[in-house]
Every structure is written in C-alpha cells, then in structure tokens.
Short mmCIF file of C-alpha atoms in Angstrom, two decimals:
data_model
loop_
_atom_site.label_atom_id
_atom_site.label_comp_id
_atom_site.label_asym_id
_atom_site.label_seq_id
_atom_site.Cartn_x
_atom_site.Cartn_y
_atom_site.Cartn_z
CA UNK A 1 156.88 97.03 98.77
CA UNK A 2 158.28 94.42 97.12
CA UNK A 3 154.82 92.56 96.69
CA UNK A 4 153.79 95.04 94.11
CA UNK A 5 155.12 96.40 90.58
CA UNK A 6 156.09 99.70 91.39
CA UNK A 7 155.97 100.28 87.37
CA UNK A 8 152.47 99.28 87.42
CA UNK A 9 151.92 101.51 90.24
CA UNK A 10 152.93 104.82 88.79
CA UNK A 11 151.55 103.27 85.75
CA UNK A 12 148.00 103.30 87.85
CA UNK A 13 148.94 106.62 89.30
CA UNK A 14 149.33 108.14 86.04
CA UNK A 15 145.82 106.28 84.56
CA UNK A 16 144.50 107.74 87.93
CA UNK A 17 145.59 111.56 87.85
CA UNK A 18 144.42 112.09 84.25
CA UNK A 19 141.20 110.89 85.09
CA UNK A 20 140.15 113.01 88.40
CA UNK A 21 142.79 116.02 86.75
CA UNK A 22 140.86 116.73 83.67
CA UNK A 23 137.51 116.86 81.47
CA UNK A 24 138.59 115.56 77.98
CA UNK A 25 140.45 112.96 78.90
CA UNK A 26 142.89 110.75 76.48
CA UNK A 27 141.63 107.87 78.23
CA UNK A 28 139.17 107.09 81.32
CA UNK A 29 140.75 104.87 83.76
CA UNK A 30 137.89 106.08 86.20
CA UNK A 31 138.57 103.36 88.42
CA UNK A 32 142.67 103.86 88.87
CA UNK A 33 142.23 106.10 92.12
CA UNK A 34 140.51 103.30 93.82
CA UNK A 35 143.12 101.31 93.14
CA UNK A 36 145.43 103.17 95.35
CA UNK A 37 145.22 103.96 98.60
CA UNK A 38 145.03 107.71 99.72
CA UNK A 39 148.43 106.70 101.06
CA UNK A 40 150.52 105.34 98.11
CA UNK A 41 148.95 107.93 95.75
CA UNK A 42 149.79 111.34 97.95
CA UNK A 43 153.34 109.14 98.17
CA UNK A 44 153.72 108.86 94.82
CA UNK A 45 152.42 112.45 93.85
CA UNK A 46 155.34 113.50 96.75
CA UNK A 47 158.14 111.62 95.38
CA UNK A 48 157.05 112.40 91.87
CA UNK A 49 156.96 116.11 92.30
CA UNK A 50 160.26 116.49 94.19
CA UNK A 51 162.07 114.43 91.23
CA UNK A 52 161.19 117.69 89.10
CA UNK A 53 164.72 118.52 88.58
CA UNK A 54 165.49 114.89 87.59
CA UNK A 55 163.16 115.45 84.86
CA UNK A 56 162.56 119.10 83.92
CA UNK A 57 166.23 121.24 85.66
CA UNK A 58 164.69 124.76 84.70
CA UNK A 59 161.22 123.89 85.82
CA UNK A 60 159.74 126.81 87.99
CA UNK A 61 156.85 126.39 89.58
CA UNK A 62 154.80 125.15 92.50
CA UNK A 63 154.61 121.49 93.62
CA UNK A 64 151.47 120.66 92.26
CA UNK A 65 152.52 122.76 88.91
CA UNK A 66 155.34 120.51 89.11
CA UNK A 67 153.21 116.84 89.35
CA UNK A 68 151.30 118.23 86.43
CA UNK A 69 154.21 118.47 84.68
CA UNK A 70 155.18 115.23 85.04
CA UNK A 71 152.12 113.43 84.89
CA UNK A 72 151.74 115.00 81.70
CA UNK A 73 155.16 115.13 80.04
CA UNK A 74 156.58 111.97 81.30
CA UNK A 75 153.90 109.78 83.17
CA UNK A 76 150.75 109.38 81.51
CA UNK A 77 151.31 109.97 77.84
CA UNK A 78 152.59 105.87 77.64
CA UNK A 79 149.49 104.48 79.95
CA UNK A 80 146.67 106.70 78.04
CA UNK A 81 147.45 106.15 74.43
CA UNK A 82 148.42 102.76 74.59
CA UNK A 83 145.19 101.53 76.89
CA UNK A 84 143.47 104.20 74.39
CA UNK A 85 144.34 102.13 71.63
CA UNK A 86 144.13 98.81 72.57
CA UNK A 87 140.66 99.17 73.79
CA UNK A 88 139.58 100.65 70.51
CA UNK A 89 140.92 97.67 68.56
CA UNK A 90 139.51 95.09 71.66
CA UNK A 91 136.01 96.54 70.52
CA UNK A 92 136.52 96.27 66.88
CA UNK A 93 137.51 92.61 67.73
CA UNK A 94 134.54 91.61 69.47
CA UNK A 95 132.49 93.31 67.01
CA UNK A 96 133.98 90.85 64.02
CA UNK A 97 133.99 87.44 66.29
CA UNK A 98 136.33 87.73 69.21
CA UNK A 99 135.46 85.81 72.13
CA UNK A 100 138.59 86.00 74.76
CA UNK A 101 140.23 88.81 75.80
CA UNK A 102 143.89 87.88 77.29
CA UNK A 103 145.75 90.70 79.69
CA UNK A 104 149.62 90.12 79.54
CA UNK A 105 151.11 91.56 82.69
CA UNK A 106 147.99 92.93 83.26
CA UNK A 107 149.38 94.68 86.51
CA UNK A 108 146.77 97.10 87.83
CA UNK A 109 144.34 96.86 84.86
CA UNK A 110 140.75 97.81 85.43
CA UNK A 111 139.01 96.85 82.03
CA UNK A 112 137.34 93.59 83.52
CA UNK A 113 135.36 95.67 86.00
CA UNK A 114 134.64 99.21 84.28
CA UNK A 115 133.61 96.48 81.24
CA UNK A 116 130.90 97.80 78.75
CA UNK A 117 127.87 96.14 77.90
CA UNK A 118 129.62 94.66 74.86
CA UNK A 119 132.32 92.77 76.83
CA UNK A 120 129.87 90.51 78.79
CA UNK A 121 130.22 87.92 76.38
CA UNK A 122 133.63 87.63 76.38
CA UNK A 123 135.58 85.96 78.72
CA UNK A 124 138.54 88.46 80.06
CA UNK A 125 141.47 86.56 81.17
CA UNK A 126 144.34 88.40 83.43
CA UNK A 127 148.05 86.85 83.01
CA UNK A 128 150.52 88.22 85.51
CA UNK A 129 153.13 87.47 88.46
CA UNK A 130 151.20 85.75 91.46
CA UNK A 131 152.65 88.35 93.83
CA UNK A 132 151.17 91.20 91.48
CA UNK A 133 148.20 89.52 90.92
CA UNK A 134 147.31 88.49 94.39
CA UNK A 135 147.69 91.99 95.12
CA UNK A 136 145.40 93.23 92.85
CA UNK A 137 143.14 90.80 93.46
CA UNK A 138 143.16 91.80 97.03
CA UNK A 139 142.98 95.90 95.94
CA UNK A 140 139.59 95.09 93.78
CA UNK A 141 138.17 93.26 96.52
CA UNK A 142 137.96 96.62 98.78
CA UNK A 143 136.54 98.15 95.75
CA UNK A 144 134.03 95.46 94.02
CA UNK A 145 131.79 92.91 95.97
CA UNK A 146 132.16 91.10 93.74
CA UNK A 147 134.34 89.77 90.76
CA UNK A 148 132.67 90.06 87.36
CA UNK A 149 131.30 86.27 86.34
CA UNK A 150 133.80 86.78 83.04
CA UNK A 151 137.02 87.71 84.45
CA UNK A 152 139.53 84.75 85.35
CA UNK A 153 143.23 85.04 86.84
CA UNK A 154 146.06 82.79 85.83
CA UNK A 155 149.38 83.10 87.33
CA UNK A 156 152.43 83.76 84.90
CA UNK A 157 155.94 84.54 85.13
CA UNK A 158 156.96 85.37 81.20
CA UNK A 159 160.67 84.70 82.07
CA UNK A 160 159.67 81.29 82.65
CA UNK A 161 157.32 80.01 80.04
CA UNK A 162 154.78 78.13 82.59
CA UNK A 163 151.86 80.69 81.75
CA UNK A 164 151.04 78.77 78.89
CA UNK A 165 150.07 75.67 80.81
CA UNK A 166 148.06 77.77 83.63
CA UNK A 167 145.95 79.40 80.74
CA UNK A 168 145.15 76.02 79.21
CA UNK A 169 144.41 73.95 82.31
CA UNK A 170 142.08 77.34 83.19
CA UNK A 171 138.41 75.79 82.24
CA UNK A 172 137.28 78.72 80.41
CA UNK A 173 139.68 79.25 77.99
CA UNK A 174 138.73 77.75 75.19
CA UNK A 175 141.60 77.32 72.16
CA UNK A 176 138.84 77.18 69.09
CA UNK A 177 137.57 80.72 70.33
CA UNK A 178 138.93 83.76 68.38
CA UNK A 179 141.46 85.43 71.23
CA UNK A 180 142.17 89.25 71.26
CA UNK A 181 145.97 89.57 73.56
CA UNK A 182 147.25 92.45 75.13
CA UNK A 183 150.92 92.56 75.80
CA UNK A 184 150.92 96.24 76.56
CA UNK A 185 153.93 97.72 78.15
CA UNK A 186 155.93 93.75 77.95
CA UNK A 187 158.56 93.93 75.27
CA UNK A 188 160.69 96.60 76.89
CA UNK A 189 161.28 94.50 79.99
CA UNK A 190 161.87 91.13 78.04
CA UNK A 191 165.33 90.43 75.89
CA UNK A 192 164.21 90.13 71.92
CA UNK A 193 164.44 86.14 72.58
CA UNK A 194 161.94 85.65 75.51
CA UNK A 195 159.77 88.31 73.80
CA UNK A 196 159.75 85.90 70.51
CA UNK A 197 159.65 82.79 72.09
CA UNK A 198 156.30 84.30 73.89
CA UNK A 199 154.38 85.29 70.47
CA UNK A 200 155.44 81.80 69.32
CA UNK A 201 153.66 79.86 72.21
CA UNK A 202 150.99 82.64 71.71
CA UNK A 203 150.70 81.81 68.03
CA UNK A 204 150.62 78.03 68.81
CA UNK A 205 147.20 77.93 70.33
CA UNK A 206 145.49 80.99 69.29
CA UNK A 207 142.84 79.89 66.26
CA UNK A 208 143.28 82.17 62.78
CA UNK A 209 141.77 85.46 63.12
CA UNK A 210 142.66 86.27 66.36
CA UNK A 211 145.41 88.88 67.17
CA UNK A 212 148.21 90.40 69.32
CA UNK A 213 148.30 94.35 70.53
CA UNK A 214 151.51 95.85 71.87
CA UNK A 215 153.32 98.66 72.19
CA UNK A 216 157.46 98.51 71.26
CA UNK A 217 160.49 100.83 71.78
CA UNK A 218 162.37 101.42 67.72
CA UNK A 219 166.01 101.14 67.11
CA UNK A 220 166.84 104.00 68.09
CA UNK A 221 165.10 104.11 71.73
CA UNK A 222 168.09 103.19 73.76
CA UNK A 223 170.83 105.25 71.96
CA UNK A 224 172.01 108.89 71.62
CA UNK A 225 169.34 109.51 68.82
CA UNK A 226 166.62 108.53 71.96
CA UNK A 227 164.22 111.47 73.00
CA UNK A 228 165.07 112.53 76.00
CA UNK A 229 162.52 111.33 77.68
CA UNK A 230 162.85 107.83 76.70
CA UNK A 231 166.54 108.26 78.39
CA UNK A 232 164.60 109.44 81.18
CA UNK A 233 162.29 106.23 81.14
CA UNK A 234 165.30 103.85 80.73
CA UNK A 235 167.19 105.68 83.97
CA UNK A 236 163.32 105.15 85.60
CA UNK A 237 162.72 101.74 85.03
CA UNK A 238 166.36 100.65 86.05
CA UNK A 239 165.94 102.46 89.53
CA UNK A 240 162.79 100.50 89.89
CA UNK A 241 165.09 97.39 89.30
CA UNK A 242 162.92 96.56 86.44
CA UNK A 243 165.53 96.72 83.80
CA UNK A 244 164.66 97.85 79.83
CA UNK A 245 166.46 95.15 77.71
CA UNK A 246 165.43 95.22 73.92
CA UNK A 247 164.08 97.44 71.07
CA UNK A 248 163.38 96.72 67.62
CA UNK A 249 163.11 98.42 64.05
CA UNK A 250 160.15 98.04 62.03
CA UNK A 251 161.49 95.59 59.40
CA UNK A 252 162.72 93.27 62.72
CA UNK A 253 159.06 93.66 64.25
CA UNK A 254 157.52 92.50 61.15
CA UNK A 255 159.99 89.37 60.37
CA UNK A 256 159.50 88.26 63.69
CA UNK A 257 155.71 88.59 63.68
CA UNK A 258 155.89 86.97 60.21
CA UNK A 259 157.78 84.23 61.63
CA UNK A 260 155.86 83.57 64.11
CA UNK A 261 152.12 83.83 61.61
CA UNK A 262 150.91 86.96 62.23
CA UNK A 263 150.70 89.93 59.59
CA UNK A 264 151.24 93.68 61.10
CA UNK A 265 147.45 95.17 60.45
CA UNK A 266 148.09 98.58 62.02
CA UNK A 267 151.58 100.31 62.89
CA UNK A 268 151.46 103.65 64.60
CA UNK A 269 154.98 106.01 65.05
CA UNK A 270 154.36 108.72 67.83
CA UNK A 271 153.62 111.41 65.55
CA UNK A 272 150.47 109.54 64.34
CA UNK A 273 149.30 108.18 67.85
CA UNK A 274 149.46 112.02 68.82
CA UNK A 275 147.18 112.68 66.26
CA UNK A 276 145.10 110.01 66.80
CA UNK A 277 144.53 110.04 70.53
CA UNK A 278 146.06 113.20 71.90
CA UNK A 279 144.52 115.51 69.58
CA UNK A 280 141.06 116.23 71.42
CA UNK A 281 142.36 116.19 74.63
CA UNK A 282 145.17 118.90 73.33
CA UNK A 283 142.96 121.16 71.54
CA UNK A 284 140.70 120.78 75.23
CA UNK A 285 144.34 121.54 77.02
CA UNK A 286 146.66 123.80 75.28
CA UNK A 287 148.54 124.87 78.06
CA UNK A 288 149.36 121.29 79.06
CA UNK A 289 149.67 119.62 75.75
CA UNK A 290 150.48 115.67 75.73
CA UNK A 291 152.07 114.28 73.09
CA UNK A 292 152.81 110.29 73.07
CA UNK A 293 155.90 108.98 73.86
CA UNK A 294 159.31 109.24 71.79
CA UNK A 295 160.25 106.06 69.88
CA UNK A 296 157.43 103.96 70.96
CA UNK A 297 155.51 102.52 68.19
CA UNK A 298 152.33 100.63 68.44
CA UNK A 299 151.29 97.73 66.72
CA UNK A 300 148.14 95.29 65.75
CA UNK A 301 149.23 92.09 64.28
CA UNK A 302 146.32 89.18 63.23
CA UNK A 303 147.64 85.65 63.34
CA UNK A 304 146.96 84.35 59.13
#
C-alpha cells in the first residue's frame, strides 16, 4: 500500500461517500467513487466503521449508522469545505485574469477532469509525489480515455524543494501568466520552515495578482484547548505515519505571508466556514448536521 497516500485515500473516500450518500451536498466530488476500487472503498468503509469507539465510545448504532457518523463528524467536513472553497475562489480567479491553476499535493484530486466550461482555458497543473501521482495517473486512466488537453503532471517532493524546477522546465507553464495555487491540506504535514520556504519559491515566480489558497491548523490545534476531534486527527494522521508538525496563529500567518508578498484577502475561522458552506446542506440534513473542522482556518492570500 505503500504506493499510495492513505490520507488522500480516506480523503477520496470521504469526497466519495458525501457525494453518492446525499442530495444537497457541501461539495460534489462526483467522480471520487471512481477513483476507488469497489475493493479499497468497502475496505475503508470496514475499517472506518469498526474504529467507532476510537472516535465516538457511546456511539450505538448499526455499522452503516456508524460510517455515517464518521464520514460526517470526522471525515468529510475537512475535504468538502475546503475543496468547497477553493473552487469558489479558483472561479472568481479566472473570472478577473487567471490563467494557471497549480494543485499542491494534489493527491486524488478530480477538478482537471469534472472541469467546467470555464476552466478550458486554463492550464491545470498537478504537483505531487511521483509514487502518488503515478498512481493516480494510472486510477484516471481506467476511468477517462483520455487526459484533458489542459491538465499537466509534474513530480514534487515539498520536503525537497526540486518541484520548483519540474514546474518551470514543464512547457506550459508560463511565469508572466496570472497563477491561482492550491496548497490544500499541506501545512499540517510540513514544519513552519519548509512550509515558508515553499510560499517563498512560490512568491518568486508567480506574476502580481496571482494568489495562494490553503487551509491551516491555529495555535491552539495541537494543545489541550484542541477540539477533540482535531486530537482525533493528530492521533489519525500519525498512525498513517504521516506526521502533523506545525500550526500557526493568525498574526504568524499574516507576517509570514507578508514576508513573503502576499496580503491575506479572505480569512475564515470554523464558525464562519460552517455558515458559509455547511449551512444548506444542514438545513437539507438536520439529523446529520456537519459542521467544519475545529481550529482549522482558511485562507486567500494575493501576491502585491
């Protein structure tokens, strides 16, 4: 298994369950079940429900009540609002001159080939692992005849700085163009150093105007103050061997963005991306309400 991300998996899971699970949805990942095989996703759903008392001790309930429980509480809420948002802001971006779209760890990402009309004329470029992406690549092969004309993958390991060189030596990006860069679900796994030293390099080749979308654990995130859930996600990721290392408070955020050229354009605390992108899907959903995750913040910062 070692081949794949297993975050990214459940992270696809999670996109994927929502999606076939319910009518409103937060977000529509209606391509994450094909993704998966029949086999890792009844796997997942298996080891996922029997961790119940991990998550939830005084849970009663069947199996599947059980999944749903998860999915819901501990799961999804991360993957939904975050892609939610992002892809929001992507269209804004394109709208006002934004010509590149760049994936950070894109993992099991499926923008590139559920793409609306509106993306065509943008080139979408996917930065992550080469085991991870060689996997995907071979996943969306089974599922596409075809990759989309726009999409382009460049091999990255963020530990190691040698993405940068891979994206410019890749013939379509182009450094004048206006670049809209998702690093969705990155700064938890990098220390506060690597995750600087990667909006620098970002910041040293991206033209004015473009901007940076990510999602960040607060100061709090990995202390006794945490939401228990976020302990939960820490104890997660660390089984997974995929270690959380930093977090940040807001004033931190914005001097290193500043730092580094780029101005903080939209901040949202949990309580406000709840509002924002849970709300239909909650008033749709009482008895399973989502709300988004404990002391993650999400951020849209334009370089100056």
């Amino acid at each position: 298994m070692e081949q794949k991300s297993m975050t990214a998996l459940v992270s696809a899971f999670s996109r994927a369950y929502h999606s076939t699970q319910y009518a409103e949805k937060v977000f529509d990942d209606y391509l994450a079940k094909k993704v998966l095989t029949e086999d890792e996703y009844e796997q997942i759903a298996g080891n996922m429900s029997k961790g119940i008392g991990f998550f939830n001790p005084s849970f009663v309930g069947t199996q599947d009540e059980a999944l749903q429980w998860i999915v819901d509480n501990q799961l999804a809420p991360s993957p939904l609002g975050r892609a939610a948002f992002a892809e929001n802001l992507l269209e804004n971006a394109v709208q006002i001159g934004a010509k590149q779209y760049l994936i950070f760890a894109a993992g099991y990402d499926t923008f590139a080939y559920r793409q609306p009309g509106w993306a065509s004329k943008i080139q979408i470029f996917e930065l992550d692992h080469p085991a991870v992406s060689g996997d995907k690549q071979k996943r969306m092969r089974s599922l596409a005849a075809e990759k989309p004309a726009n999409l382009h993958y460049v091999h990255a390991d963020f530990r190691e700085n040698n993405w940068q060189s891979n994206l410019l030596s890749c013939a379509e990006f182009d450094e004048s163009k206006i670049s809209f860069c998702s690093l969705l679900g990155i700064s938890y796994y990098l220390t506060k150093q690597v995750f600087s030293e990667m909006i620098e390099i970002i910041s040293s080749f991206v033209p004015k105007g473009s901007s940076i979308v990510f999602d960040y654990p607060d100061e709090d995130t990995y202390t006794e103050k945490a939401g228990i859930r976020a302990k939960k996600q820490a104890a997660m990721a660390g089984a997974a061997n995929e270690k959380m290392l930093a977090s940040y408070s807001y004033v931190e955020m914005e001097k290193l963005l500043a730092y580094n050229d780029f101005l903080i354009y939209e901040h949202l605390t949990p309580n406000e991306i709840t509002e924002q992108y849970f709300r239909k899907y909650n008033q749709a959903n009482p008895e399973h309400p989502m709300t988004a995750f404990d002391n993650v913040n999400y951020c849209l910062a334009v370089k100056k």
